[in-house]
Coordinates of N, CA and C in Angstrom, one line a residue:
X1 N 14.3 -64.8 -33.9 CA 13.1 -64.3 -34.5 C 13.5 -63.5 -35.8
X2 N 12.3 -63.3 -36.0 CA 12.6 -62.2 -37.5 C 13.6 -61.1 -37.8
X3 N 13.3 -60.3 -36.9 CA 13.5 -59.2 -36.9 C 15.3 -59.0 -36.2
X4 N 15.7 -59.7 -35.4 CA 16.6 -60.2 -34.8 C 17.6 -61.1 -36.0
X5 N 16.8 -62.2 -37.2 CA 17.3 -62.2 -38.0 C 17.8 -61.3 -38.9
X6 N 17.2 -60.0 -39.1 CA 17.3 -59.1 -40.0 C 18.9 -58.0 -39.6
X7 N 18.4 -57.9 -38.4 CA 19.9 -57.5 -37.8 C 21.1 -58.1 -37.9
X8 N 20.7 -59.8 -37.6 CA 22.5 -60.0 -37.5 C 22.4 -60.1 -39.1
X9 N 21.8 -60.3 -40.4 CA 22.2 -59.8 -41.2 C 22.9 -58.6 -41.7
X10 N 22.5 -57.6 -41.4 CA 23.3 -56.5 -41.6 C 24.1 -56.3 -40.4
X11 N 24.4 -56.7 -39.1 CA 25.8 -56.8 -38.5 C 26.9 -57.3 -38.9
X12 N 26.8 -58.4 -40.0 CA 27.7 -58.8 -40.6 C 28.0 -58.3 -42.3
X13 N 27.1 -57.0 -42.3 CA 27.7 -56.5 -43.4 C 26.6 -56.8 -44.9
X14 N 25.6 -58.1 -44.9 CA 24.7 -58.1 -45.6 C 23.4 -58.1 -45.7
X15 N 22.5 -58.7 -46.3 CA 21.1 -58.1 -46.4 C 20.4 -59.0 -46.4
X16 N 19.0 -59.3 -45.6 CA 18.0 -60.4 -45.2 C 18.3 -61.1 -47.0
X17 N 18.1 -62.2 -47.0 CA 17.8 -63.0 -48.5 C 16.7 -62.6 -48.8
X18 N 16.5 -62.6 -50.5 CA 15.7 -62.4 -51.1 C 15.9 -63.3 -52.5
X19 N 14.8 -64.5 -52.4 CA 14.7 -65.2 -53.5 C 13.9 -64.6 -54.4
X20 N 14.6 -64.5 -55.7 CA 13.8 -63.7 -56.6 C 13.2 -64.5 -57.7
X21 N 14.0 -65.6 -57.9 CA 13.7 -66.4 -59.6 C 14.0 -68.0 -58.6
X22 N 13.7 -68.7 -59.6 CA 13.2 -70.3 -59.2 C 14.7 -70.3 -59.1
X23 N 15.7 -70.5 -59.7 CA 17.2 -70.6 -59.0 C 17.7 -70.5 -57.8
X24 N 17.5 -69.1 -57.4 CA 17.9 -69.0 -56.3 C 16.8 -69.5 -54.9
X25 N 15.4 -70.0 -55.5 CA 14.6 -70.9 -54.4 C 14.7 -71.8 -54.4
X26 N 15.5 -72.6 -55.5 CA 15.6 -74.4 -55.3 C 16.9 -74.2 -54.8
X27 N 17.9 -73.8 -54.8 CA 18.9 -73.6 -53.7 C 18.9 -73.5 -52.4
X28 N 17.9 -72.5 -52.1 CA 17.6 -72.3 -50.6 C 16.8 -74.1 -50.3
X29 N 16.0 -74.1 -51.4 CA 14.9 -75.4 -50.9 C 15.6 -77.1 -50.5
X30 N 17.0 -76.8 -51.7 CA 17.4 -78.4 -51.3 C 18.6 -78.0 -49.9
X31 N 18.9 -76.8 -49.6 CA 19.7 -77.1 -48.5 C 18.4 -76.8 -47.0
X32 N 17.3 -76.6 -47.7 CA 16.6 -76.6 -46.4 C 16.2 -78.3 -46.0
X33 N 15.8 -79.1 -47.2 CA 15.3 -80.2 -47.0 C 16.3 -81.3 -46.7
X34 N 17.6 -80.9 -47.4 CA 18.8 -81.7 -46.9 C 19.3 -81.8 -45.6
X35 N 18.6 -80.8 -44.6 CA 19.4 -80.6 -43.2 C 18.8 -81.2 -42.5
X36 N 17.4 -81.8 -42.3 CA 16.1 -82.3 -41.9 C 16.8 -83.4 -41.6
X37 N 17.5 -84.2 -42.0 CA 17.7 -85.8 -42.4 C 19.1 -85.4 -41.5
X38 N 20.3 -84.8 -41.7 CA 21.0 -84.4 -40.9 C 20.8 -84.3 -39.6
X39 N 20.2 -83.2 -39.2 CA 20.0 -82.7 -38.1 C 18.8 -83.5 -36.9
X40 N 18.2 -84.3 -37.8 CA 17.0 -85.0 -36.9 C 15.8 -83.8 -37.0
X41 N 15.8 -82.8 -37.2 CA 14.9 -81.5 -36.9 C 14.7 -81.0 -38.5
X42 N 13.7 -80.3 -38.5 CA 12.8 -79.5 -39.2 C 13.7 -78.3 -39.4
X43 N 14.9 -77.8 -40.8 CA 15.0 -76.4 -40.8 C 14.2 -74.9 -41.3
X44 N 13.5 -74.4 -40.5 CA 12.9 -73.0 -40.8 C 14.0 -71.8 -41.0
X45 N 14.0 -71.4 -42.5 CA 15.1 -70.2 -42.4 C 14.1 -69.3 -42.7
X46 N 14.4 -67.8 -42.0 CA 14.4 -66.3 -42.1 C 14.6 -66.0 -43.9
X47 N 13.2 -65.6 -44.3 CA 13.6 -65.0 -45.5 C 13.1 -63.3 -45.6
X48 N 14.0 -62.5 -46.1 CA 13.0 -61.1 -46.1 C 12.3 -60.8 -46.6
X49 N 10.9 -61.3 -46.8 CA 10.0 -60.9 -47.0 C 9.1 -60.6 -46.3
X50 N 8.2 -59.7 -45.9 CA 7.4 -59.4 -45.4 C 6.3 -58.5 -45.6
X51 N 4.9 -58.3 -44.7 CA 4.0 -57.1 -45.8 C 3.5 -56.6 -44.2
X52 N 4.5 -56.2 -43.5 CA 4.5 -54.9 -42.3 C 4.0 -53.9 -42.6
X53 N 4.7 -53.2 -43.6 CA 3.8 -52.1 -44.1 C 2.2 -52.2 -44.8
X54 N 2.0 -52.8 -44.9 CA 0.9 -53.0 -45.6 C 0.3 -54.6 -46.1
X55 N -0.8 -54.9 -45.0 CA -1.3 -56.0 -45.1 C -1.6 -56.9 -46.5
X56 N -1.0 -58.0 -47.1 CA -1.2 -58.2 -48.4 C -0.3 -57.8 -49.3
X57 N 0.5 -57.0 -48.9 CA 1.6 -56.2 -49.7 C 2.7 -56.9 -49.3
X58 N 3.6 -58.0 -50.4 CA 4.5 -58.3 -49.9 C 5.7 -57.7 -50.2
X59 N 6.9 -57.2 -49.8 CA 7.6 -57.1 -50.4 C 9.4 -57.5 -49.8
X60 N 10.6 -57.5 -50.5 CA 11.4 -57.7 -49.7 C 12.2 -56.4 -49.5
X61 N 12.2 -56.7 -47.9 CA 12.7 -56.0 -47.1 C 13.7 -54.9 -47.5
X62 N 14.9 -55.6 -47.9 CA 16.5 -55.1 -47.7 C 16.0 -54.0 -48.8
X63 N 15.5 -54.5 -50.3 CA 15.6 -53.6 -51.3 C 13.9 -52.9 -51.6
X64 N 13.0 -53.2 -50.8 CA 11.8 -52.8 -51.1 C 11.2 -53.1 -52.1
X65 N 11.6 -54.1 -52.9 CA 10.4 -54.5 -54.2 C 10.1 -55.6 -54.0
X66 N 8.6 -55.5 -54.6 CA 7.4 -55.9 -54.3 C 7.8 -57.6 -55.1
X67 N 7.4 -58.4 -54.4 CA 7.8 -59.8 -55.3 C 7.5 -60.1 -56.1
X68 N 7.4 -60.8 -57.3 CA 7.9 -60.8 -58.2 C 7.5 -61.9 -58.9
X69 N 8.7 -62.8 -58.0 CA 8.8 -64.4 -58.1 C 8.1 -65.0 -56.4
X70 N 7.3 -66.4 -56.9 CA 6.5 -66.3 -55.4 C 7.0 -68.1 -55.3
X71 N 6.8 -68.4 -54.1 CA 7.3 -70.2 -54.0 C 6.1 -70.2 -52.7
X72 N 5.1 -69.8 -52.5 CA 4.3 -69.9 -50.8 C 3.7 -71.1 -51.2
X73 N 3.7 -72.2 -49.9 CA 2.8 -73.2 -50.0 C 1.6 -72.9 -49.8
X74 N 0.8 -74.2 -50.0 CA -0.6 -74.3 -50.2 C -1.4 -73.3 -49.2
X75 N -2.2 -72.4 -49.1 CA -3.1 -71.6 -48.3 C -2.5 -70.5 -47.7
X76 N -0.9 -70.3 -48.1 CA -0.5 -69.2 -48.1 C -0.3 -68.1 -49.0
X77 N 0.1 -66.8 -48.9 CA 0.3 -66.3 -47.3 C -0.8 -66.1 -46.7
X78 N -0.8 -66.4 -45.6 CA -2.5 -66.6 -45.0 C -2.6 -64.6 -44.6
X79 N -3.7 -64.2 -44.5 CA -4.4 -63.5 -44.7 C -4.5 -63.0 -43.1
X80 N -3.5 -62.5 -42.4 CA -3.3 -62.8 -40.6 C -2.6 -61.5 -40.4
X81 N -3.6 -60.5 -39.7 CA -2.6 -59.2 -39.4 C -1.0 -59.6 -38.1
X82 N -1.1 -61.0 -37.8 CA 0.2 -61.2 -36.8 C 0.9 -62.0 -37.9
X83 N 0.5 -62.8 -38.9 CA 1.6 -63.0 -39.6 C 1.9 -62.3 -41.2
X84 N 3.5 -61.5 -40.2 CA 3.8 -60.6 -41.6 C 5.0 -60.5 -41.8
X85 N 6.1 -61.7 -41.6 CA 7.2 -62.0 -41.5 C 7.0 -63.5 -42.4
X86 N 8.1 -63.9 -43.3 CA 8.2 -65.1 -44.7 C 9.3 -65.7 -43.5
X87 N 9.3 -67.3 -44.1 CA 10.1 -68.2 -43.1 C 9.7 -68.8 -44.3
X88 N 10.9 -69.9 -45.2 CA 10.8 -71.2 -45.6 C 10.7 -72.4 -45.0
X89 N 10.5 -73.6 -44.7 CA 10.1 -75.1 -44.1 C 10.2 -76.1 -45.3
X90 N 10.5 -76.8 -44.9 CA 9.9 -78.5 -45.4 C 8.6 -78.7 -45.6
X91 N 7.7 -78.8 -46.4 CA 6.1 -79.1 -46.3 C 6.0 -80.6 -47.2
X92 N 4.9 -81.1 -47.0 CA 4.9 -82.4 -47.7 C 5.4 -83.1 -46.9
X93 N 6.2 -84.2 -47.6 CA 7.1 -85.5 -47.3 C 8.4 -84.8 -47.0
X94 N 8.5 -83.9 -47.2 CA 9.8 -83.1 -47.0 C 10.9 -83.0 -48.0
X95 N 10.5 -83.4 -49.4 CA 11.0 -83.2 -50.2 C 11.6 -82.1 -50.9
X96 N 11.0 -80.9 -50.5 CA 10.6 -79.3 -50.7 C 10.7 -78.9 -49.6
X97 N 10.8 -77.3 -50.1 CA 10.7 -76.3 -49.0 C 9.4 -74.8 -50.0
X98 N 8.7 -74.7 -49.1 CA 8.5 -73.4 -49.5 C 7.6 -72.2 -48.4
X99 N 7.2 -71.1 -48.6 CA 7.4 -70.1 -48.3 C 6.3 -70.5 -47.7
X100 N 6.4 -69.5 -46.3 CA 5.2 -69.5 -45.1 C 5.1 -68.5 -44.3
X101 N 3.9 -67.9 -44.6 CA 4.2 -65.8 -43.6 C 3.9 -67.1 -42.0
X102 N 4.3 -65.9 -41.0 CA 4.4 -66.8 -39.6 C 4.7 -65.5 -39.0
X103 N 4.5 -65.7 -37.6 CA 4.3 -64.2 -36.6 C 5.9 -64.0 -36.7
X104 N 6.2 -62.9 -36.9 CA 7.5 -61.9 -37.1 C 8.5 -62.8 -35.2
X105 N 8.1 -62.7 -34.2 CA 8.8 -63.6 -33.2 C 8.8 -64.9 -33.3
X106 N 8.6 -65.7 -34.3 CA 8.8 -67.0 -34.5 C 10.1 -67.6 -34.5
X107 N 10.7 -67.9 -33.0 CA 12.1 -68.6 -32.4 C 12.3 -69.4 -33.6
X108 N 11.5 -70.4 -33.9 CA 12.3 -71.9 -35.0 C 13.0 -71.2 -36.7
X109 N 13.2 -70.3 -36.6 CA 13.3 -69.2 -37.6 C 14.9 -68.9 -37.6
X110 N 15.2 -69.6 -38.3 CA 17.1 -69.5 -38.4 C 17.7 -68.2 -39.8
X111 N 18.2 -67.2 -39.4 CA 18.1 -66.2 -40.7 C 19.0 -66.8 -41.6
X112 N 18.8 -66.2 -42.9 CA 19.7 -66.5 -44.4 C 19.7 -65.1 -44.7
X113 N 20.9 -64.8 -45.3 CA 21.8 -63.3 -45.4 C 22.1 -63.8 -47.1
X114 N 22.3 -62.7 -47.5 CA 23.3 -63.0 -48.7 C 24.0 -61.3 -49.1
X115 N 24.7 -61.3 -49.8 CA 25.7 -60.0 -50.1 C 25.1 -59.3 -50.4
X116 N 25.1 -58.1 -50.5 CA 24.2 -57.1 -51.0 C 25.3 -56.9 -52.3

């Protein structure tokens, strides 16, 4: 889950991911949609974003600012006081990935770390 994601990122010393600029989201996006075809399965990664503190308020986690740069599919982030935790997917044909708030315990939720 989320929050569980969040941890083993900093047990290993870095900090939930935070996609800030289209760069660093089409990198997350072709190794999300590349694993699909791999794996037989759908990959959902752990991103830190979230608006816990404050419904509508998103921001990332590790460093606290407010986003910036946004990638959410169509009808997101839905407007759900249980969903307040960001996860990436495959949407469409699966060509793409992009952002989807989803309840903070959401098991299909594989975390992404990067260095602080």
């Amino acid at each position: 889950d989320w929050d569980t994601s969040e941890s083993m990122c900093k047990a290993k010393g870095l900090q939930f991911a935070a996609l800030e600029n289209s760069r660093e989201n089409a990198l997350v996006s072709d190794f999300v949609v590349k694993r699909a075809p791999v794996t037989n399965i759908s990959v959902h990664v752990c991103l830190g974003g979230t608006d816990k503190k404050s419904e509508g308020q998103w921001h990332w986690v590790a460093s606290n600012k407010p986003l910036t740069y946004t990638n959410w599919a169509d009808r997101e982030p839905q407007n759900n006081t249980d969903y307040n935790c960001m996860m990436m997917a495959p949407v469409g044909d699966n060509t793409k990935a992009k952002w989807q708030s989803n309840e903070c315990d959401n098991a299909q939720c594989r975390p992404l770390c990067q260095s602080v």
